[in-house]
PDB file of C-alpha atoms in Angstrom:
ATOM      1  CA  UNK A   1     -52.427  56.497 -76.603  1.00 91.00           C
ATOM      2  CA  UNK A   2     -50.024  54.545 -74.443  1.00 93.00           C
ATOM      3  CA  UNK A   3     -46.944  53.838 -76.526  1.00 97.00           C
ATOM      4  CA  UNK A   4     -43.184  53.674 -76.885  1.00 98.00           C
ATOM      5  CA  UNK A   5     -41.575  54.818 -80.131  1.00 98.00           C
ATOM      6  CA  UNK A   6     -37.920  54.148 -80.878  1.00 97.00           C
ATOM      7  CA  UNK A   7     -35.759  56.092 -83.307  1.00 97.00           C
ATOM      8  CA  UNK A   8     -32.129  56.566 -84.218  1.00 97.00           C
ATOM      9  CA  UNK A   9     -31.290  53.240 -85.800  1.00 97.00           C
ATOM     10  CA  UNK A  10     -29.354  52.965 -89.024  1.00 97.00           C
ATOM     11  CA  UNK A  11     -26.151  51.846 -90.692  1.00 98.00           C
ATOM     12  CA  UNK A  12     -22.868  52.525 -88.926  1.00 98.00           C
ATOM     13  CA  UNK A  13     -19.315  51.370 -89.518  1.00 97.00           C
ATOM     14  CA  UNK A  14     -17.488  49.138 -87.034  1.00 98.00           C
ATOM     15  CA  UNK A  15     -15.995  51.272 -84.304  1.00 98.00           C
ATOM     16  CA  UNK A  16     -18.620  53.930 -84.777  1.00 98.00           C
ATOM     17  CA  UNK A  17     -21.286  55.305 -82.488  1.00 98.00           C
ATOM     18  CA  UNK A  18     -25.052  55.619 -82.558  1.00 98.00           C
ATOM     19  CA  UNK A  19     -27.633  57.033 -80.184  1.00 98.00           C
ATOM     20  CA  UNK A  20     -31.047  55.452 -79.909  1.00 98.00           C
ATOM     21  CA  UNK A  21     -34.060  57.227 -78.458  1.00 98.00           C
ATOM     22  CA  UNK A  22     -37.379  55.978 -77.145  1.00 98.00           C
ATOM     23  CA  UNK A  23     -40.254  58.435 -76.766  1.00 98.00           C
ATOM     24  CA  UNK A  24     -42.871  57.471 -74.205  1.00 98.00           C
ATOM     25  CA  UNK A  25     -46.438  58.733 -74.146  1.00 97.00           C
ATOM     26  CA  UNK A  26     -49.751  57.996 -72.501  1.00 97.00           C
ATOM     27  CA  UNK A  27     -48.398  57.055 -69.086  1.00 97.00           C
ATOM     28  CA  UNK A  28     -46.384  58.531 -66.209  1.00 97.00           C
ATOM     29  CA  UNK A  29     -42.929  57.789 -67.587  1.00 98.00           C
ATOM     30  CA  UNK A  30     -41.075  58.821 -64.433  1.00 97.00           C
ATOM     31  CA  UNK A  31     -42.750  56.041 -62.464  1.00 97.00           C
ATOM     32  CA  UNK A  32     -41.383  53.128 -64.466  1.00 97.00           C
ATOM     33  CA  UNK A  33     -38.074  51.339 -64.826  1.00 96.00           C
ATOM     34  CA  UNK A  34     -37.097  51.044 -68.467  1.00 97.00           C
ATOM     35  CA  UNK A  35     -35.054  48.547 -70.472  1.00 98.00           C
ATOM     36  CA  UNK A  36     -33.400  48.008 -73.818  1.00 98.00           C
ATOM     37  CA  UNK A  37     -33.655  44.560 -75.412  1.00 98.00           C
ATOM     38  CA  UNK A  38     -32.132  43.550 -78.729  1.00 98.00           C
ATOM     39  CA  UNK A  39     -32.811  40.832 -81.255  1.00 98.00           C
ATOM     40  CA  UNK A  40     -30.690  39.711 -84.153  1.00 98.00           C
ATOM     41  CA  UNK A  41     -33.117  39.063 -87.040  1.00 95.00           C
ATOM     42  CA  UNK A  42     -34.229  35.448 -86.890  1.00 95.00           C
ATOM     43  CA  UNK A  43     -32.762  34.946 -83.423  1.00 97.00           C
ATOM     44  CA  UNK A  44     -33.944  35.313 -79.830  1.00 97.00           C
ATOM     45  CA  UNK A  45     -34.385  38.208 -77.439  1.00 98.00           C
ATOM     46  CA  UNK A  46     -31.398  39.461 -75.461  1.00 97.00           C
ATOM     47  CA  UNK A  47     -31.571  41.922 -72.588  1.00 97.00           C
ATOM     48  CA  UNK A  48     -29.165  44.842 -72.973  1.00 97.00           C
ATOM     49  CA  UNK A  49     -29.640  47.403 -70.221  1.00 97.00           C
ATOM     50  CA  UNK A  50     -31.993  48.874 -67.658  1.00 96.00           C
ATOM     51  CA  UNK A  51     -32.444  52.116 -65.776  1.00 97.00           C
ATOM     52  CA  UNK A  52     -34.520  52.763 -62.689  1.00 95.00           C
ATOM     53  CA  UNK A  53     -37.317  55.304 -62.592  1.00 96.00           C
ATOM     54  CA  UNK A  54     -35.269  58.344 -61.565  1.00 96.00           C
ATOM     55  CA  UNK A  55     -32.124  57.457 -63.504  1.00 96.00           C
ATOM     56  CA  UNK A  56     -29.942  56.932 -60.442  1.00 96.00           C
ATOM     57  CA  UNK A  57     -29.266  53.246 -61.097  1.00 95.00           C
ATOM     58  CA  UNK A  58     -28.275  51.442 -64.290  1.00 96.00           C
ATOM     59  CA  UNK A  59     -27.285  47.901 -65.267  1.00 95.00           C
ATOM     60  CA  UNK A  60     -25.796  46.411 -68.398  1.00 96.00           C
ATOM     61  CA  UNK A  61     -25.294  43.043 -70.002  1.00 95.00           C
ATOM     62  CA  UNK A  62     -21.645  42.019 -69.969  1.00 94.00           C
ATOM     63  CA  UNK A  63     -21.563  42.172 -73.771  1.00 96.00           C
ATOM     64  CA  UNK A  64     -22.169  45.938 -73.814  1.00 97.00           C
ATOM     65  CA  UNK A  65     -20.727  47.061 -70.492  1.00 97.00           C
ATOM     66  CA  UNK A  66     -18.308  49.952 -70.937  1.00 97.00           C
ATOM     67  CA  UNK A  67     -19.531  50.668 -74.477  1.00 98.00           C
ATOM     68  CA  UNK A  68     -23.237  51.453 -74.069  1.00 98.00           C
ATOM     69  CA  UNK A  69     -24.831  54.053 -71.790  1.00 98.00           C
ATOM     70  CA  UNK A  70     -28.505  54.122 -70.887  1.00 98.00           C
ATOM     71  CA  UNK A  71     -30.072  57.389 -69.755  1.00 98.00           C
ATOM     72  CA  UNK A  72     -33.445  59.015 -69.380  1.00 98.00           C
ATOM     73  CA  UNK A  73     -34.975  62.472 -69.343  1.00 98.00           C
ATOM     74  CA  UNK A  74     -38.163  62.318 -67.310  1.00 98.00           C
ATOM     75  CA  UNK A  75     -39.023  65.916 -68.179  1.00 98.00           C
ATOM     76  CA  UNK A  76     -39.096  64.942 -71.871  1.00 98.00           C
ATOM     77  CA  UNK A  77     -40.414  61.379 -71.374  1.00 98.00           C
ATOM     78  CA  UNK A  78     -37.445  60.033 -73.271  1.00 98.00           C
ATOM     79  CA  UNK A  79     -35.164  57.029 -72.860  1.00 98.00           C
ATOM     80  CA  UNK A  80     -31.851  56.816 -74.692  1.00 98.00           C
ATOM     81  CA  UNK A  81     -29.078  54.361 -75.431  1.00 98.00           C
ATOM     82  CA  UNK A  82     -25.689  55.730 -76.437  1.00 98.00           C
ATOM     83  CA  UNK A  83     -23.757  53.013 -78.252  1.00 98.00           C
ATOM     84  CA  UNK A  84     -20.025  53.407 -78.784  1.00 98.00           C
ATOM     85  CA  UNK A  85     -17.298  51.161 -80.216  1.00 98.00           C
ATOM     86  CA  UNK A  86     -19.885  49.238 -82.176  1.00 98.00           C
ATOM     87  CA  UNK A  87     -19.037  45.859 -83.677  1.00 98.00           C
ATOM     88  CA  UNK A  88     -20.835  43.641 -86.150  1.00 97.00           C
ATOM     89  CA  UNK A  89     -22.055  41.642 -83.146  1.00 97.00           C
ATOM     90  CA  UNK A  90     -24.211  44.628 -82.167  1.00 98.00           C
ATOM     91  CA  UNK A  91     -26.287  44.383 -85.342  1.00 98.00           C
ATOM     92  CA  UNK A  92     -29.860  43.829 -84.220  1.00 98.00           C
ATOM     93  CA  UNK A  93     -33.300  45.292 -83.757  1.00 98.00           C
ATOM     94  CA  UNK A  94     -33.309  47.304 -80.539  1.00 98.00           C
ATOM     95  CA  UNK A  95     -36.499  47.516 -78.500  1.00 98.00           C
ATOM     96  CA  UNK A  96     -37.226  49.749 -75.551  1.00 98.00           C
ATOM     97  CA  UNK A  97     -39.488  48.119 -72.992  1.00 98.00           C
ATOM     98  CA  UNK A  98     -41.296  49.181 -69.853  1.00 98.00           C
ATOM     99  CA  UNK A  99     -41.150  47.089 -66.688  1.00 96.00           C
ATOM    100  CA  UNK A 100     -44.363  46.678 -64.760  1.00 93.00           C
ATOM    101  CA  UNK A 101     -44.722  48.499 -61.473  1.00 90.00           C
ATOM    102  CA  UNK A 102     -45.014  45.375 -59.325  1.00 87.00           C
ATOM    103  CA  UNK A 103     -43.207  42.841 -61.500  1.00 87.00           C
ATOM    104  CA  UNK A 104     -39.977  42.449 -63.457  1.00 82.00           C
ATOM    105  CA  UNK A 105     -42.036  41.634 -66.547  1.00 96.00           C
ATOM    106  CA  UNK A 106     -41.844  43.915 -69.569  1.00 98.00           C
ATOM    107  CA  UNK A 107     -45.455  44.971 -70.034  1.00 97.00           C
ATOM    108  CA  UNK A 108     -45.001  47.367 -72.944  1.00 97.00           C
ATOM    109  CA  UNK A 109     -42.621  47.350 -75.897  1.00 98.00           C
ATOM    110  CA  UNK A 110     -41.785  49.760 -78.675  1.00 98.00           C
ATOM    111  CA  UNK A 111     -41.840  48.700 -82.314  1.00 97.00           C
ATOM    112  CA  UNK A 112     -38.048  48.455 -82.477  1.00 98.00           C
ATOM    113  CA  UNK A 113     -35.327  50.202 -84.465  1.00 98.00           C
ATOM    114  CA  UNK A 114     -32.765  48.394 -86.615  1.00 98.00           C
ATOM    115  CA  UNK A 115     -29.071  48.929 -86.057  1.00 98.00           C
ATOM    116  CA  UNK A 116     -26.698  47.585 -88.691  1.00 98.00           C
ATOM    117  CA  UNK A 117     -22.970  47.646 -88.074  1.00 98.00           C
ATOM    118  CA  UNK A 118     -21.137  47.017 -91.302  1.00 97.00           C
ATOM    119  CA  UNK A 119     -18.292  48.372 -93.376  1.00 95.00           C
TER     120      UNK A 119
ATOM    121  CA  UNK B   1     -29.912  30.690 -73.693  1.00 47.00           C
ATOM    122  CA  UNK B   2     -27.742  28.506 -71.487  1.00 56.00           C
ATOM    123  CA  UNK B   3     -29.832  29.445 -68.447  1.00 84.00           C
ATOM    124  CA  UNK B   4     -33.347  28.824 -69.776  1.00 94.00           C
ATOM    125  CA  UNK B   5     -34.090  25.924 -72.099  1.00 96.00           C
ATOM    126  CA  UNK B   6     -37.081  25.892 -74.437  1.00 97.00           C
ATOM    127  CA  UNK B   7     -37.931  23.412 -77.202  1.00 97.00           C
ATOM    128  CA  UNK B   8     -37.264  24.937 -80.646  1.00 97.00           C
ATOM    129  CA  UNK B   9     -40.775  24.174 -81.823  1.00 97.00           C
ATOM    130  CA  UNK B  10     -44.128  22.807 -80.751  1.00 98.00           C
ATOM    131  CA  UNK B  11     -46.754  21.717 -83.256  1.00 98.00           C
ATOM    132  CA  UNK B  12     -50.460  21.462 -82.551  1.00 97.00           C
ATOM    133  CA  UNK B  13     -53.675  21.174 -84.534  1.00 97.00           C
ATOM    134  CA  UNK B  14     -56.290  23.942 -84.289  1.00 97.00           C
ATOM    135  CA  UNK B  15     -58.552  23.512 -81.290  1.00 97.00           C
ATOM    136  CA  UNK B  16     -56.047  21.424 -79.399  1.00 97.00           C
ATOM    137  CA  UNK B  17     -53.838  22.371 -76.441  1.00 98.00           C
ATOM    138  CA  UNK B  18     -50.221  23.473 -76.799  1.00 98.00           C
ATOM    139  CA  UNK B  19     -47.758  23.281 -73.949  1.00 98.00           C
ATOM    140  CA  UNK B  20     -44.446  25.110 -74.134  1.00 98.00           C
ATOM    141  CA  UNK B  21     -41.872  24.381 -71.463  1.00 98.00           C
ATOM    142  CA  UNK B  22     -39.055  26.461 -70.030  1.00 97.00           C
ATOM    143  CA  UNK B  23     -36.442  24.734 -67.900  1.00 96.00           C
ATOM    144  CA  UNK B  24     -33.652  26.134 -65.776  1.00 92.00           C
ATOM    145  CA  UNK B  25     -31.852  25.566 -62.514  1.00 89.00           C
ATOM    146  CA  UNK B  26     -32.931  28.928 -61.128  1.00 81.00           C
ATOM    147  CA  UNK B  27     -36.598  28.793 -62.077  1.00 90.00           C
ATOM    148  CA  UNK B  28     -37.682  27.286 -58.781  1.00 87.00           C
ATOM    149  CA  UNK B  29     -36.610  30.370 -56.881  1.00 87.00           C
ATOM    150  CA  UNK B  30     -37.941  33.096 -59.135  1.00 90.00           C
ATOM    151  CA  UNK B  31     -40.954  34.086 -61.188  1.00 93.00           C
ATOM    152  CA  UNK B  32     -41.340  33.418 -64.893  1.00 96.00           C
ATOM    153  CA  UNK B  33     -42.816  35.634 -67.568  1.00 97.00           C
ATOM    154  CA  UNK B  34     -43.904  34.695 -71.101  1.00 98.00           C
ATOM    155  CA  UNK B  35     -43.951  36.736 -74.299  1.00 98.00           C
ATOM    156  CA  UNK B  36     -45.533  36.154 -77.675  1.00 98.00           C
ATOM    157  CA  UNK B  37     -43.835  37.531 -80.773  1.00 98.00           C
ATOM    158  CA  UNK B  38     -45.404  37.362 -84.210  1.00 98.00           C
ATOM    159  CA  UNK B  39     -43.270  37.877 -87.336  1.00 96.00           C
ATOM    160  CA  UNK B  40     -42.231  41.490 -87.817  1.00 95.00           C
ATOM    161  CA  UNK B  41     -43.813  42.588 -84.544  1.00 97.00           C
ATOM    162  CA  UNK B  42     -42.603  43.493 -81.077  1.00 98.00           C
ATOM    163  CA  UNK B  43     -43.044  40.975 -78.254  1.00 98.00           C
ATOM    164  CA  UNK B  44     -46.230  41.037 -76.206  1.00 98.00           C
ATOM    165  CA  UNK B  45     -46.455  39.958 -72.572  1.00 98.00           C
ATOM    166  CA  UNK B  46     -48.959  37.094 -72.263  1.00 98.00           C
ATOM    167  CA  UNK B  47     -48.220  35.733 -68.771  1.00 98.00           C
ATOM    168  CA  UNK B  48     -46.353  37.328 -65.887  1.00 97.00           C
ATOM    169  CA  UNK B  49     -45.327  36.195 -62.420  1.00 96.00           C
ATOM    170  CA  UNK B  50     -45.719  32.525 -63.392  1.00 96.00           C
ATOM    171  CA  UNK B  51     -49.473  32.514 -63.940  1.00 97.00           C
ATOM    172  CA  UNK B  52     -50.996  36.003 -64.121  1.00 97.00           C
ATOM    173  CA  UNK B  53     -52.461  37.356 -67.333  1.00 97.00           C
ATOM    174  CA  UNK B  54     -52.281  40.995 -68.410  1.00 95.00           C
ATOM    175  CA  UNK B  55     -55.549  42.617 -69.320  1.00 94.00           C
ATOM    176  CA  UNK B  56     -56.550  41.846 -72.881  1.00 96.00           C
ATOM    177  CA  UNK B  57     -54.860  38.461 -73.030  1.00 97.00           C
ATOM    178  CA  UNK B  58     -57.365  35.646 -73.639  1.00 97.00           C
ATOM    179  CA  UNK B  59     -58.020  33.167 -70.853  1.00 97.00           C
ATOM    180  CA  UNK B  60     -56.840  30.476 -73.268  1.00 98.00           C
ATOM    181  CA  UNK B  61     -53.307  31.476 -72.270  1.00 98.00           C
ATOM    182  CA  UNK B  62     -52.153  30.243 -68.864  1.00 98.00           C
ATOM    183  CA  UNK B  63     -48.899  29.672 -67.051  1.00 98.00           C
ATOM    184  CA  UNK B  64     -47.703  27.296 -64.377  1.00 97.00           C
ATOM    185  CA  UNK B  65     -44.516  26.265 -62.687  1.00 96.00           C
ATOM    186  CA  UNK B  66     -43.358  23.071 -61.030  1.00 94.00           C
ATOM    187  CA  UNK B  67     -39.879  22.687 -59.652  1.00 92.00           C
ATOM    188  CA  UNK B  68     -37.416  23.974 -62.201  1.00 94.00           C
ATOM    189  CA  UNK B  69     -39.804  23.910 -65.147  1.00 96.00           C
ATOM    190  CA  UNK B  70     -42.350  26.525 -66.187  1.00 97.00           C
ATOM    191  CA  UNK B  71     -45.067  25.826 -68.724  1.00 98.00           C
ATOM    192  CA  UNK B  72     -47.103  28.090 -70.965  1.00 98.00           C
ATOM    193  CA  UNK B  73     -50.364  26.417 -71.954  1.00 98.00           C
ATOM    194  CA  UNK B  74     -52.452  27.612 -74.869  1.00 98.00           C
ATOM    195  CA  UNK B  75     -55.877  26.006 -75.012  1.00 98.00           C
ATOM    196  CA  UNK B  76     -58.152  25.822 -78.045  1.00 98.00           C
ATOM    197  CA  UNK B  77     -55.276  26.902 -80.245  1.00 98.00           C
ATOM    198  CA  UNK B  78     -56.140  29.175 -83.164  1.00 97.00           C
ATOM    199  CA  UNK B  79     -54.222  29.951 -86.339  1.00 97.00           C
ATOM    200  CA  UNK B  80     -53.540  33.424 -84.965  1.00 97.00           C
ATOM    201  CA  UNK B  81     -51.598  31.939 -82.050  1.00 97.00           C
ATOM    202  CA  UNK B  82     -48.809  30.870 -84.391  1.00 98.00           C
ATOM    203  CA  UNK B  83     -45.793  32.818 -83.129  1.00 98.00           C
ATOM    204  CA  UNK B  84     -42.544  32.608 -81.226  1.00 98.00           C
ATOM    205  CA  UNK B  85     -42.885  32.355 -77.467  1.00 98.00           C
ATOM    206  CA  UNK B  86     -40.168  33.341 -75.016  1.00 98.00           C
ATOM    207  CA  UNK B  87     -39.872  32.736 -71.295  1.00 97.00           C
ATOM    208  CA  UNK B  88     -37.996  35.206 -69.106  1.00 96.00           C
ATOM    209  CA  UNK B  89     -36.710  35.348 -65.563  1.00 94.00           C
ATOM    210  CA  UNK B  90     -34.704  37.724 -63.464  1.00 88.00           C
ATOM    211  CA  UNK B  91     -31.428  36.161 -62.339  1.00 81.00           C
ATOM    212  CA  UNK B  92     -29.255  37.820 -59.705  1.00 79.00           C
ATOM    213  CA  UNK B  93     -26.096  36.969 -61.650  1.00 78.00           C
ATOM    214  CA  UNK B  94     -27.230  37.406 -65.246  1.00 74.00           C
ATOM    215  CA  UNK B  95     -29.939  40.011 -64.697  1.00 86.00           C
ATOM    216  CA  UNK B  96     -32.876  39.637 -67.096  1.00 93.00           C
ATOM    217  CA  UNK B  97     -32.648  36.411 -69.083  1.00 94.00           C
ATOM    218  CA  UNK B  98     -34.748  35.103 -71.944  1.00 96.00           C
ATOM    219  CA  UNK B  99     -35.121  31.553 -73.090  1.00 96.00           C
ATOM    220  CA  UNK B 100     -34.121  30.717 -76.629  1.00 96.00           C
ATOM    221  CA  UNK B 101     -37.709  30.833 -77.853  1.00 98.00           C
ATOM    222  CA  UNK B 102     -40.214  28.270 -79.100  1.00 98.00           C
ATOM    223  CA  UNK B 103     -41.988  28.472 -82.425  1.00 98.00           C
ATOM    224  CA  UNK B 104     -45.621  27.418 -82.038  1.00 98.00           C
ATOM    225  CA  UNK B 105     -46.723  25.842 -85.290  1.00 98.00           C
ATOM    226  CA  UNK B 106     -50.450  25.489 -85.910  1.00 97.00           C
ATOM    227  CA  UNK B 107     -50.934  22.580 -88.277  1.00 95.00           C
TER     228      UNK B 107
END
């Protein structure tokens, strides 16, 4: 089955760190660019970060630049997001998403993992 | 989103046509994608590259663009179409940008 499954969310104190993972299956992971998108419950979608297919190029939203690191392991079909210096503003559901091969559109999404930053 | 403007809600009776707009100064020079998100679920791509439909998406869903406004049209609306809809573009300055979302209400 073609799917993305996120894990690693949870409750963390302000200033803390968390590492999210996204396991891909059912498709040739190493071919696709991958993204992280977050959503505060009840609010809209916000793009967070992207990585190209071989991991040599990354981009970040200004709100997370310098604090978050996106990475991938194509041998293990896994995408990750290392989140440091977390603030309450980072509380959200985090989705991993696959970008289509010939379009910037996100043609597959994981189910999301909730990150709560609170003392 | 300051870049892409969507109406907060659109209401339509079953069987009628819903039109959801997405406006922005940069839309004319890029392609627009649309996502459907039902409560408690992940988004689903329903239209990409302005007007193309992924496999499995009903023909009732269509997209268009004119000038700096893109439109998602849902024909013969069903109760199951009730959801939040988001437009998205790639912007060279802001990277990947989503509109604020529109709640489609089926009366």
